[in-house]
Short mmCIF file of C-alpha atoms and ligand atoms in Angstrom, two decimals:
data_model
loop_
_atom_site.label_atom_id
_atom_site.label_comp_id
_atom_site.label_asym_id
_atom_site.label_seq_id
_atom_site.Cartn_x
_atom_site.Cartn_y
_atom_site.Cartn_z
CA MET A 107 -72.01 173.95 -114.00
CA THR A 108 -70.88 174.34 -117.81
CA ARG A 109 -70.35 170.83 -119.33
CA ASP A 110 -67.70 169.93 -121.88
CA LEU A 111 -69.67 167.94 -124.55
CA THR A 112 -66.78 167.62 -126.80
CA ILE A 113 -66.54 164.00 -128.19
CA ALA A 114 -63.39 162.54 -126.53
CA GLU A 115 -63.64 159.06 -127.59
CA VAL A 116 -65.89 156.66 -129.65
CA ARG A 117 -65.95 152.82 -128.63
CA LEU A 118 -67.20 150.38 -131.29
CA THR A 119 -67.97 146.81 -130.11
CA PRO A 120 -69.14 144.23 -132.57
CA ILE A 121 -71.01 141.35 -130.80
CA LEU A 122 -72.77 137.99 -131.73
CA VAL A 123 -76.30 137.55 -130.14
CA ALA A 124 -78.22 134.48 -129.80
CA ASP A 125 -80.90 134.15 -132.22
CA PRO A 126 -83.52 131.18 -132.46
CA PRO A 127 -84.22 129.26 -135.77
CA LEU A 128 -86.75 131.50 -137.20
CA LEU A 129 -87.88 130.89 -140.65
CA ASN A 130 -88.43 133.29 -143.42
CA THR A 131 -88.70 133.27 -147.14
CA GLN A 132 -84.98 133.40 -147.69
CA GLY A 133 -84.01 130.78 -145.04
CA VAL A 134 -83.68 130.54 -141.29
CA HIS A 135 -81.83 132.77 -138.86
CA GLN A 136 -78.41 131.83 -137.67
CA PRO A 137 -77.75 130.84 -134.24
CA TYR A 138 -75.92 133.93 -133.60
CA THR A 139 -76.47 137.37 -135.38
CA PRO A 140 -74.07 140.41 -135.40
CA ARG A 141 -74.94 143.72 -133.89
CA LEU A 142 -72.63 146.61 -133.20
CA ILE A 143 -72.80 148.62 -130.09
CA VAL A 144 -71.63 152.28 -130.33
CA GLU A 145 -70.49 154.44 -127.23
CA ILE A 146 -69.64 158.03 -127.65
CA VAL A 147 -67.99 159.47 -124.58
CA THR A 148 -67.74 163.25 -124.14
CA ALA A 149 -64.98 165.11 -122.42
CA ASP A 150 -66.78 165.41 -119.25
CA GLY A 151 -67.36 161.64 -119.11
CA THR A 152 -70.89 161.37 -120.32
CA THR A 153 -71.54 158.15 -122.39
CA GLY A 154 -74.24 157.86 -125.07
CA LEU A 155 -75.13 154.50 -126.53
CA GLY A 156 -76.21 153.54 -129.90
CA GLU A 157 -76.90 150.02 -131.86
CA THR A 158 -77.19 148.89 -135.34
CA TYR A 159 -76.39 146.22 -137.73
CA GLY A 160 -73.16 144.58 -137.06
CA ASP A 161 -72.14 142.91 -140.41
CA THR A 162 -68.80 143.57 -141.88
CA LYS A 163 -70.07 146.28 -144.38
CA TYR A 164 -71.41 148.34 -141.51
CA LEU A 165 -68.34 147.89 -139.34
CA GLU A 166 -66.23 148.96 -142.30
CA LEU A 167 -68.15 152.28 -142.29
CA ALA A 168 -68.46 152.61 -138.71
CA ARG A 169 -64.67 152.53 -137.84
CA PRO A 170 -63.54 155.58 -140.09
CA LEU A 171 -66.75 157.55 -138.97
CA ALA A 172 -65.57 156.74 -135.24
CA ASP A 173 -62.20 158.08 -136.06
CA ARG A 174 -63.43 161.39 -137.10
CA LEU A 175 -65.62 162.48 -134.20
CA PRO A 176 -63.17 163.26 -131.43
CA GLY A 177 -63.05 167.00 -131.06
CA ARG A 178 -66.68 167.44 -132.59
CA SER A 179 -69.65 168.39 -130.21
CA VAL A 180 -71.88 165.69 -129.22
CA MET A 181 -74.57 168.40 -129.98
CA ASP A 182 -73.58 168.63 -133.78
CA VAL A 183 -75.92 165.95 -134.90
CA ASN A 184 -76.75 167.80 -138.08
CA GLY A 185 -73.02 167.96 -138.73
CA LEU A 186 -72.57 164.40 -138.21
CA PHE A 187 -74.81 163.83 -141.17
CA GLY A 188 -72.71 166.07 -143.20
CA ILE A 189 -69.65 163.94 -142.67
CA ASP A 190 -68.59 162.70 -146.07
CA LEU A 191 -68.31 158.94 -145.60
CA ALA A 192 -67.23 157.16 -148.67
CA VAL A 193 -69.12 154.07 -149.32
CA ASP A 194 -68.00 151.54 -151.98
CA ALA A 195 -71.37 151.33 -153.83
CA SER A 196 -70.02 148.65 -156.16
CA ARG A 197 -70.38 146.11 -153.42
CA ILE A 198 -73.85 146.75 -152.61
CA GLU A 199 -75.74 148.90 -155.18
CA GLY A 200 -78.96 147.20 -156.39
CA GLN A 201 -78.55 144.11 -154.47
CA ALA A 202 -81.37 142.69 -152.33
CA ASP A 203 -80.27 142.53 -148.59
CA ALA A 204 -79.57 138.80 -148.03
CA GLY A 205 -80.44 138.43 -144.55
CA GLY A 206 -82.28 141.72 -143.83
CA LEU A 207 -85.29 141.50 -146.07
CA ARG A 208 -85.44 145.36 -146.13
CA GLY A 209 -85.71 146.01 -149.70
CA VAL A 210 -82.83 146.94 -152.24
CA GLN A 211 -79.43 148.03 -150.92
CA THR A 212 -78.09 151.37 -151.71
CA ALA A 213 -74.78 153.13 -150.69
CA ASP A 214 -76.91 155.83 -148.93
CA LYS A 215 -79.06 153.25 -147.07
CA LEU A 216 -75.85 151.70 -145.80
CA ARG A 217 -74.42 155.14 -144.78
CA LEU A 218 -77.64 155.96 -142.86
CA SER A 219 -77.78 152.60 -141.23
CA VAL A 220 -74.47 153.46 -139.63
CA LEU A 221 -75.02 157.01 -139.05
CA SER A 222 -78.28 156.30 -137.13
CA ALA A 223 -76.44 154.36 -134.39
CA PHE A 224 -74.06 157.58 -133.81
CA GLU A 225 -77.11 159.91 -133.75
CA VAL A 226 -78.96 157.76 -131.10
CA ALA A 227 -75.70 157.78 -129.16
CA CYS A 228 -75.27 161.48 -129.50
CA LEU A 229 -78.88 162.02 -128.45
CA ASP A 230 -78.48 159.66 -125.54
CA ALA A 231 -75.64 161.66 -124.46
CA GLN A 232 -77.07 164.96 -124.81
CA GLY A 233 -80.11 163.71 -122.79
CA LYS A 234 -77.81 162.42 -120.09
CA ALA A 235 -75.68 165.54 -120.01
CA LEU A 236 -78.91 168.00 -119.73
CA GLY A 237 -80.92 165.54 -117.52
CA LEU A 238 -83.66 165.06 -120.19
CA PRO A 239 -85.18 162.16 -121.99
CA VAL A 240 -84.32 161.70 -125.49
CA HIS A 241 -88.13 162.33 -126.39
CA ALA A 242 -87.87 165.73 -124.91
CA LEU A 243 -85.05 166.43 -127.20
CA LEU A 244 -87.31 165.34 -130.17
CA GLY A 245 -90.07 167.83 -129.02
CA GLY A 246 -91.85 165.82 -126.34
CA LYS A 247 -93.80 162.74 -126.02
CA VAL A 248 -97.43 162.48 -127.05
CA ARG A 249 -98.04 159.18 -125.37
CA ASP A 250 -96.66 157.49 -122.10
CA ALA A 251 -96.43 153.89 -123.58
CA VAL A 252 -95.62 152.57 -127.14
CA GLU A 253 -97.74 149.58 -128.22
CA TYR A 254 -95.94 146.53 -129.83
CA SER A 255 -97.34 143.62 -131.69
CA ALA A 256 -96.38 139.99 -131.18
CA TYR A 257 -94.02 138.92 -133.99
CA LEU A 258 -94.95 135.38 -134.73
CA PHE A 259 -92.46 133.10 -136.79
CA TYR A 260 -92.60 129.62 -138.15
CA LYS A 261 -89.71 127.91 -136.43
CA TRP A 262 -87.91 124.89 -135.71
CA ASP A 263 -87.64 123.72 -132.21
CA ARG A 264 -83.78 123.91 -132.40
CA HIS A 265 -80.92 124.76 -134.87
CA PRO A 266 -79.67 121.97 -137.06
CA ALA A 267 -77.76 119.20 -135.24
CA GLY A 268 -74.10 119.84 -134.89
CA VAL A 269 -74.38 123.57 -135.04
CA PRO A 270 -73.51 125.22 -131.69
CA ALA A 271 -76.38 127.29 -130.39
CA GLU A 272 -78.07 128.46 -127.07
CA PRO A 273 -80.85 126.47 -125.89
CA ASP A 274 -84.38 127.53 -127.25
CA ALA A 275 -87.45 127.35 -124.79
CA TRP A 276 -90.00 128.19 -127.45
CA GLY A 277 -90.34 124.85 -129.25
CA ALA A 278 -91.46 124.29 -132.87
CA ALA A 279 -94.20 126.15 -134.78
CA LEU A 280 -94.62 124.80 -138.23
CA ASP A 281 -98.52 124.64 -138.75
CA PRO A 282 -101.55 126.55 -137.48
CA ALA A 283 -101.69 125.01 -134.11
CA GLY A 284 -98.10 125.73 -133.56
CA VAL A 285 -98.52 129.41 -134.60
CA VAL A 286 -101.37 129.80 -132.38
CA GLU A 287 -99.65 128.14 -129.46
CA GLN A 288 -96.71 130.62 -129.99
CA ALA A 289 -99.14 133.54 -130.14
CA ARG A 290 -100.79 132.41 -126.92
CA ARG A 291 -97.32 132.32 -125.02
CA LEU A 292 -96.39 135.67 -126.36
CA ARG A 293 -99.48 137.24 -125.39
CA GLU A 294 -99.38 135.44 -121.80
CA ARG A 295 -95.91 136.56 -121.28
CA TYR A 296 -95.98 140.09 -122.75
CA GLY A 297 -99.67 141.09 -123.00
CA PHE A 298 -99.48 141.68 -126.87
CA GLY A 299 -102.91 142.55 -128.40
CA SER A 300 -102.06 142.30 -131.97
CA PHE A 301 -100.36 139.62 -134.08
CA LYS A 302 -98.05 139.60 -137.05
CA LEU A 303 -97.18 136.28 -138.64
CA LYS A 304 -93.81 136.45 -140.91
CA GLY A 305 -94.94 134.34 -143.98
CA GLY A 306 -93.59 133.66 -147.27
CA VAL A 307 -92.27 130.23 -145.74
CA PHE A 308 -94.99 127.88 -146.90
CA PRO A 309 -97.44 127.87 -149.75
CA PRO A 310 -100.00 130.59 -149.23
CA ASP A 311 -102.74 128.17 -148.53
CA GLU A 312 -101.03 126.91 -145.30
CA GLU A 313 -100.33 130.59 -144.23
CA ILE A 314 -103.99 131.55 -144.67
CA ALA A 315 -104.81 128.68 -142.60
CA ALA A 316 -102.68 129.92 -139.83
CA VAL A 317 -103.97 133.48 -140.06
CA ARG A 318 -107.54 131.99 -139.92
CA ALA A 319 -106.58 129.90 -136.88
CA LEU A 320 -105.06 133.01 -135.22
CA ALA A 321 -108.48 135.04 -135.97
CA ALA A 322 -110.39 132.09 -134.53
CA ALA A 323 -108.12 131.88 -131.32
CA PHE A 324 -108.10 135.78 -130.82
CA PRO A 325 -111.34 137.23 -132.24
CA GLY A 326 -111.27 140.91 -132.92
CA HIS A 327 -107.47 141.21 -132.43
CA PRO A 328 -105.55 143.02 -135.21
CA LEU A 329 -103.73 140.64 -137.55
CA ARG A 330 -100.90 140.99 -140.25
CA LEU A 331 -99.46 138.61 -142.65
CA ASP A 332 -95.75 139.60 -144.22
CA PRO A 333 -94.25 137.13 -146.78
CA ASN A 334 -91.51 139.54 -147.75
CA GLY A 335 -92.54 139.90 -151.41
CA ALA A 336 -92.82 136.18 -151.95
CA TRP A 337 -96.13 136.23 -153.87
CA SER A 338 -97.07 137.42 -157.33
CA VAL A 339 -99.80 140.18 -157.80
CA GLU A 340 -102.39 137.25 -158.53
CA THR A 341 -101.43 135.37 -155.30
CA SER A 342 -101.30 138.37 -153.32
CA LEU A 343 -104.83 139.56 -154.54
CA LYS A 344 -106.10 135.83 -153.79
CA VAL A 345 -104.71 136.04 -150.20
CA ALA A 346 -106.20 139.51 -149.70
CA GLN A 347 -109.48 138.22 -150.74
CA GLU A 348 -109.48 135.18 -148.59
CA LEU A 349 -108.27 137.12 -145.38
CA GLY A 350 -109.69 140.70 -146.04
CA ASP A 351 -112.22 140.35 -143.00
CA VAL A 352 -109.50 139.54 -140.41
CA LEU A 353 -106.20 141.49 -141.66
CA GLU A 354 -105.37 144.83 -140.10
CA TYR A 355 -103.02 145.00 -143.18
CA LEU A 356 -101.19 142.71 -145.69
CA GLU A 357 -97.21 143.39 -145.45
CA ASP A 358 -95.10 143.57 -148.65
CA PRO A 359 -96.96 140.57 -150.27
CA THR A 360 -95.32 141.42 -153.55
CA LEU A 361 -91.89 142.82 -154.66
CA GLY A 362 -91.52 146.58 -155.97
CA THR A 363 -93.64 149.62 -156.10
CA PRO A 364 -95.42 148.83 -159.43
CA ALA A 365 -96.41 145.52 -158.42
CA MET A 366 -97.67 146.59 -154.94
CA ALA A 367 -99.75 149.26 -156.72
CA ARG A 368 -101.43 146.68 -158.78
CA VAL A 369 -102.43 144.70 -155.63
CA ALA A 370 -103.55 147.86 -153.93
CA ALA A 371 -105.64 148.80 -156.68
CA GLY A 372 -107.38 145.32 -156.54
CA THR A 373 -108.09 144.98 -152.67
CA GLU A 374 -109.65 147.09 -149.79
CA VAL A 375 -107.14 145.38 -147.48
CA PRO A 376 -104.29 148.11 -146.71
CA LEU A 377 -100.78 147.24 -147.79
CA ALA A 378 -97.89 148.05 -145.50
CA THR A 379 -94.14 147.98 -146.51
CA ASN A 380 -90.84 147.76 -145.07
CA MET A 381 -89.32 146.82 -148.52
CA CYS A 382 -90.57 149.09 -151.24
CA VAL A 383 -90.28 152.32 -149.29
CA THR A 384 -87.26 152.28 -147.47
CA THR A 385 -85.70 155.52 -148.33
CA PHE A 386 -87.02 159.13 -148.84
CA GLY A 387 -86.16 158.84 -152.61
CA GLU A 388 -88.78 155.74 -152.83
CA ILE A 389 -91.63 157.71 -151.26
CA GLU A 390 -92.95 159.79 -154.39
CA GLU A 391 -93.52 156.89 -156.67
CA ALA A 392 -95.04 154.76 -153.89
CA PHE A 393 -97.34 157.38 -152.59
CA THR A 394 -98.48 158.95 -156.05
CA LYS A 395 -99.46 155.28 -157.24
CA GLY A 396 -101.14 154.48 -153.95
CA ALA A 397 -99.10 151.42 -153.63
CA VAL A 398 -98.73 151.41 -149.73
CA GLN A 399 -101.22 152.55 -147.09
CA VAL A 400 -98.75 152.22 -144.02
CA VAL A 401 -95.01 152.71 -144.01
CA LEU A 402 -92.97 150.73 -141.47
CA SER A 403 -90.22 153.06 -140.43
CA ASP A 404 -87.09 151.71 -139.03
CA HIS A 405 -84.66 154.18 -137.47
CA HIS A 406 -81.77 152.17 -138.33
CA TYR A 407 -81.86 152.31 -142.11
CA TRP A 408 -83.96 155.51 -142.28
CA GLY A 409 -81.04 157.41 -140.71
CA GLY A 410 -82.17 157.91 -136.99
CA LEU A 411 -84.78 159.30 -134.89
CA ARG A 412 -85.09 162.60 -136.43
CA ASN A 413 -85.53 161.20 -139.86
CA THR A 414 -88.16 158.68 -138.48
CA GLN A 415 -90.01 161.96 -137.40
CA HIS A 416 -89.46 163.54 -140.82
CA LEU A 417 -90.86 160.34 -142.48
CA ALA A 418 -93.85 160.27 -140.14
CA ALA A 419 -94.60 163.97 -141.15
CA ILE A 420 -94.53 163.03 -144.77
CA CYS A 421 -96.67 159.96 -144.18
CA ALA A 422 -99.32 162.28 -142.43
CA ALA A 423 -99.10 164.80 -145.40
CA PHE A 424 -100.12 162.08 -147.74
CA GLY A 425 -102.74 160.38 -145.52
CA VAL A 426 -100.44 157.21 -145.22
CA GLY A 427 -100.20 155.51 -141.92
CA VAL A 428 -96.91 154.86 -140.07
CA SER A 429 -95.70 152.23 -137.77
CA MET A 430 -92.25 150.36 -137.20
CA HIS A 431 -90.37 147.67 -138.70
CA SER A 432 -87.81 145.54 -136.57
CA ASN A 433 -84.96 143.24 -137.21
CA THR A 434 -83.12 141.25 -134.63
CA HIS A 435 -82.22 143.90 -132.24
CA LEU A 436 -81.32 144.50 -128.53
CA GLY A 437 -82.69 146.88 -125.65
CA ILE A 438 -80.65 150.07 -126.94
CA SER A 439 -82.57 149.93 -130.13
CA LEU A 440 -85.80 149.00 -128.27
CA ALA A 441 -85.26 152.15 -126.05
CA ALA A 442 -84.68 154.24 -129.11
CA MET A 443 -87.66 153.09 -130.99
CA THR A 444 -89.84 153.64 -127.90
CA GLN A 445 -88.54 157.24 -127.37
CA VAL A 446 -89.13 158.18 -131.08
CA ALA A 447 -92.27 156.40 -131.37
CA ALA A 448 -93.62 158.24 -128.35
CA THR A 449 -93.30 161.71 -130.24
CA VAL A 450 -95.08 160.64 -133.30
CA PRO A 451 -98.72 161.60 -133.23
CA ASN A 452 -99.76 159.61 -136.22
CA LEU A 453 -98.33 156.35 -135.07
CA HIS A 454 -101.58 154.24 -134.92
CA HIS A 455 -100.57 150.63 -135.39
CA ALA A 456 -98.55 148.60 -132.81
CA CYS A 457 -94.95 148.53 -133.76
CA ASP A 458 -93.06 145.26 -134.55
CA SER A 459 -90.26 144.17 -132.26
CA HIS A 460 -87.88 141.15 -132.46
CA TYR A 461 -86.87 141.73 -128.79
CA PRO A 462 -88.89 139.04 -127.29
CA TRP A 463 -86.82 136.64 -129.37
CA GLN A 464 -83.67 137.73 -128.05
CA SER A 465 -82.76 135.85 -124.73
CA GLU A 466 -79.69 137.96 -124.50
CA ASP A 467 -79.12 141.74 -124.07
CA VAL A 468 -76.27 144.29 -123.44
CA LEU A 469 -78.40 146.15 -120.74
CA THR A 470 -78.25 145.89 -116.98
CA GLU A 471 -82.06 145.70 -117.03
CA ARG A 472 -84.20 144.14 -119.81
CA ILE A 473 -86.95 146.33 -121.18
CA ALA A 474 -90.26 145.00 -120.15
CA PHE A 475 -93.62 144.84 -122.10
CA ASP A 476 -96.56 145.28 -120.01
CA GLY A 477 -99.97 144.76 -121.64
CA GLY A 478 -98.09 144.74 -125.02
CA ARG A 479 -96.75 148.20 -124.29
CA VAL A 480 -93.12 149.58 -123.48
CA ALA A 481 -93.53 152.46 -120.89
CA VAL A 482 -91.86 155.56 -122.26
CA SER A 483 -88.81 156.33 -119.95
CA ASP A 484 -88.42 159.79 -118.52
CA ALA A 485 -85.10 159.05 -117.24
CA PRO A 486 -82.07 161.16 -118.85
CA GLY A 487 -81.06 159.96 -122.39
CA LEU A 488 -82.54 156.66 -123.50
CA GLY A 489 -82.92 155.64 -119.84
CA VAL A 490 -80.82 152.43 -120.28
CA GLU A 491 -77.57 151.34 -118.73
CA LEU A 492 -74.84 149.09 -120.48
CA ASP A 493 -73.98 145.88 -118.81
CA ARG A 494 -70.41 145.91 -119.53
CA ASP A 495 -69.67 142.19 -118.57
CA GLU A 496 -72.33 141.10 -120.93
CA LEU A 497 -71.03 143.30 -123.69
CA ALA A 498 -67.51 141.72 -123.19
CA ARG A 499 -68.95 138.31 -123.39
CA LEU A 500 -70.81 138.79 -126.46
CA HIS A 501 -67.92 140.52 -128.16
CA ARG A 502 -65.84 137.60 -127.15
CA ARG A 503 -67.99 135.35 -128.98
CA TRP A 504 -67.67 137.72 -132.14
CA ALA A 505 -63.84 137.75 -131.66
CA GLU A 506 -63.71 134.03 -131.41
CA ASP A 507 -65.82 133.31 -134.39
CA ASP A 508 -64.13 132.12 -137.63
CA GLY A 509 -65.94 134.54 -139.56
CA SER A 510 -68.84 132.44 -140.64
CA LEU A 511 -71.42 134.22 -138.37
CA ARG A 512 -70.01 137.89 -138.86
CA ASP A 513 -72.40 138.48 -141.70
CA ARG A 514 -76.05 137.50 -141.50
CA ASP A 515 -76.94 134.84 -144.01
CA ASP A 516 -80.30 133.12 -143.70
CA ALA A 517 -79.74 131.08 -146.92
CA ALA A 518 -76.43 129.68 -145.61
CA ALA A 519 -78.09 128.76 -142.28
CA MET A 520 -80.72 127.00 -144.19
CA ARG A 521 -78.12 124.81 -146.19
CA THR A 522 -76.86 123.44 -143.03
CA ALA A 523 -80.06 121.54 -142.73
CA GLU A 524 -80.98 121.31 -146.62
CA PRO A 525 -77.75 121.49 -148.48
CA ASP A 526 -79.37 122.15 -151.80
CA TRP A 527 -81.18 125.17 -150.55
CA ARG A 528 -80.96 128.43 -152.70
CA THR A 529 -82.44 131.78 -152.08
CA PRO A 530 -85.66 131.24 -153.86
CA ALA A 531 -86.51 133.30 -156.90
CA MET A 532 -89.29 135.72 -156.47
CA PRO A 533 -92.17 135.57 -156.91
CA ARG A 534 -91.97 132.24 -155.00
CA TRP A 535 -95.83 131.44 -155.28
O1 GLR B 266 -90.18 142.46 -143.30
C1 GLR B 266 -89.94 142.39 -142.18
O2 GLR B 266 -90.70 142.68 -141.27
C2 GLR B 266 -88.51 141.90 -141.69
O3 GLR B 266 -87.69 141.88 -142.56
C3 GLR B 266 -88.08 141.52 -140.43
C4 GLR B 266 -87.13 140.67 -140.08
O4 GLR B 266 -86.15 140.84 -141.05
C5 GLR B 266 -87.53 139.25 -140.24
O5 GLR B 266 -88.19 139.03 -141.68
C6 GLR B 266 -86.57 138.40 -140.16
O6 GLR B 266 -85.49 138.65 -139.26
O7 GLR B 266 -86.58 137.12 -140.70
MG1 MG B 267 -91.88 143.21 -143.27
#
């Protein structure tokens, strides 16, 4: 049968998803976080799914893009990236991403963060139409399961009093014992074998103590600490020296490639980043200066699954490791991450994923971790199915919001508990 893969319709559904009170150096997660679900429907009725950030600036770009797709072929992914999308650069250029902690914003990164969801949706639709998994469209899987690490957060036991939120079963983690207990529960439930602690929340000595406690509780398991650039070069070197014997890598200890290069020159501990190398343009300086040893790719802002493969190839050429970064995301993105990770031969570190923190999803079936791994689906496309009732419910929450939660703002969330809180100046320690 000849199929008509002309795009007939694109549906964009902004949603608000429950998020626990996870702490980071900028503040705390809001009780609900915005995501955007993209559906691309072909003339013969095949629907491809994609997911990306749902803040206003992404929606403002996604809407005109969606309007331009009907009539194009879902096979024309290269053409998709050629569409001229006008980004109002003055609104974002050079600013740090307030909620996202993913480096300096640029107009191109914003554009790619939107395009990536459409690329994933096109690949999902292609796969469904051809009866092939997305990994086959990307050249085929080199592994049957993708390993993820437990993403540990300092956290409160609940969102501040008076703030509407979903119940949280995880309790507080504000000291080494709390962090170890959280790690134990994540390992019991999902089988994770490596652990990443989101740092930059407490003074470095407290976070060193937490990592030491993890090393004692889980001997031999890979450990990472990520303060999102909150430390000076000197502090970074001190932490590296104190934890060098237990760290798999130190992630973004300090801000900017020159400072990361100074840290890298003073320690044997590998440095990973999702902050100083977040675009192709940032690679040359970082790699030639030896500033990073592992790049944490993220298909959302690198511009999709094929760009993730390109990034991995460049990393391989320079002998730099590659793994994956994660922000709050749902199962469509986890499926996309797993499909592309399955095709990257040089992916040797367990990937990050926030998914265990998300109690809500828009899939009919949640994606399962077994032994810390997600099995690579061989079903057509991404191998996931949309739960339309859940999508509608989470969209209603977005529609009924007064606007205060439609743009992620961790500092604003922190101010509901600590009214004087300001985004800390960096380096914080
Ligand atoms: O540096 C990282 O790994 C992240 O930025 C991941 C997330 O953004 C995390 O820090 C968060 O959401 O608080
Ligand atoms: Mg990071």
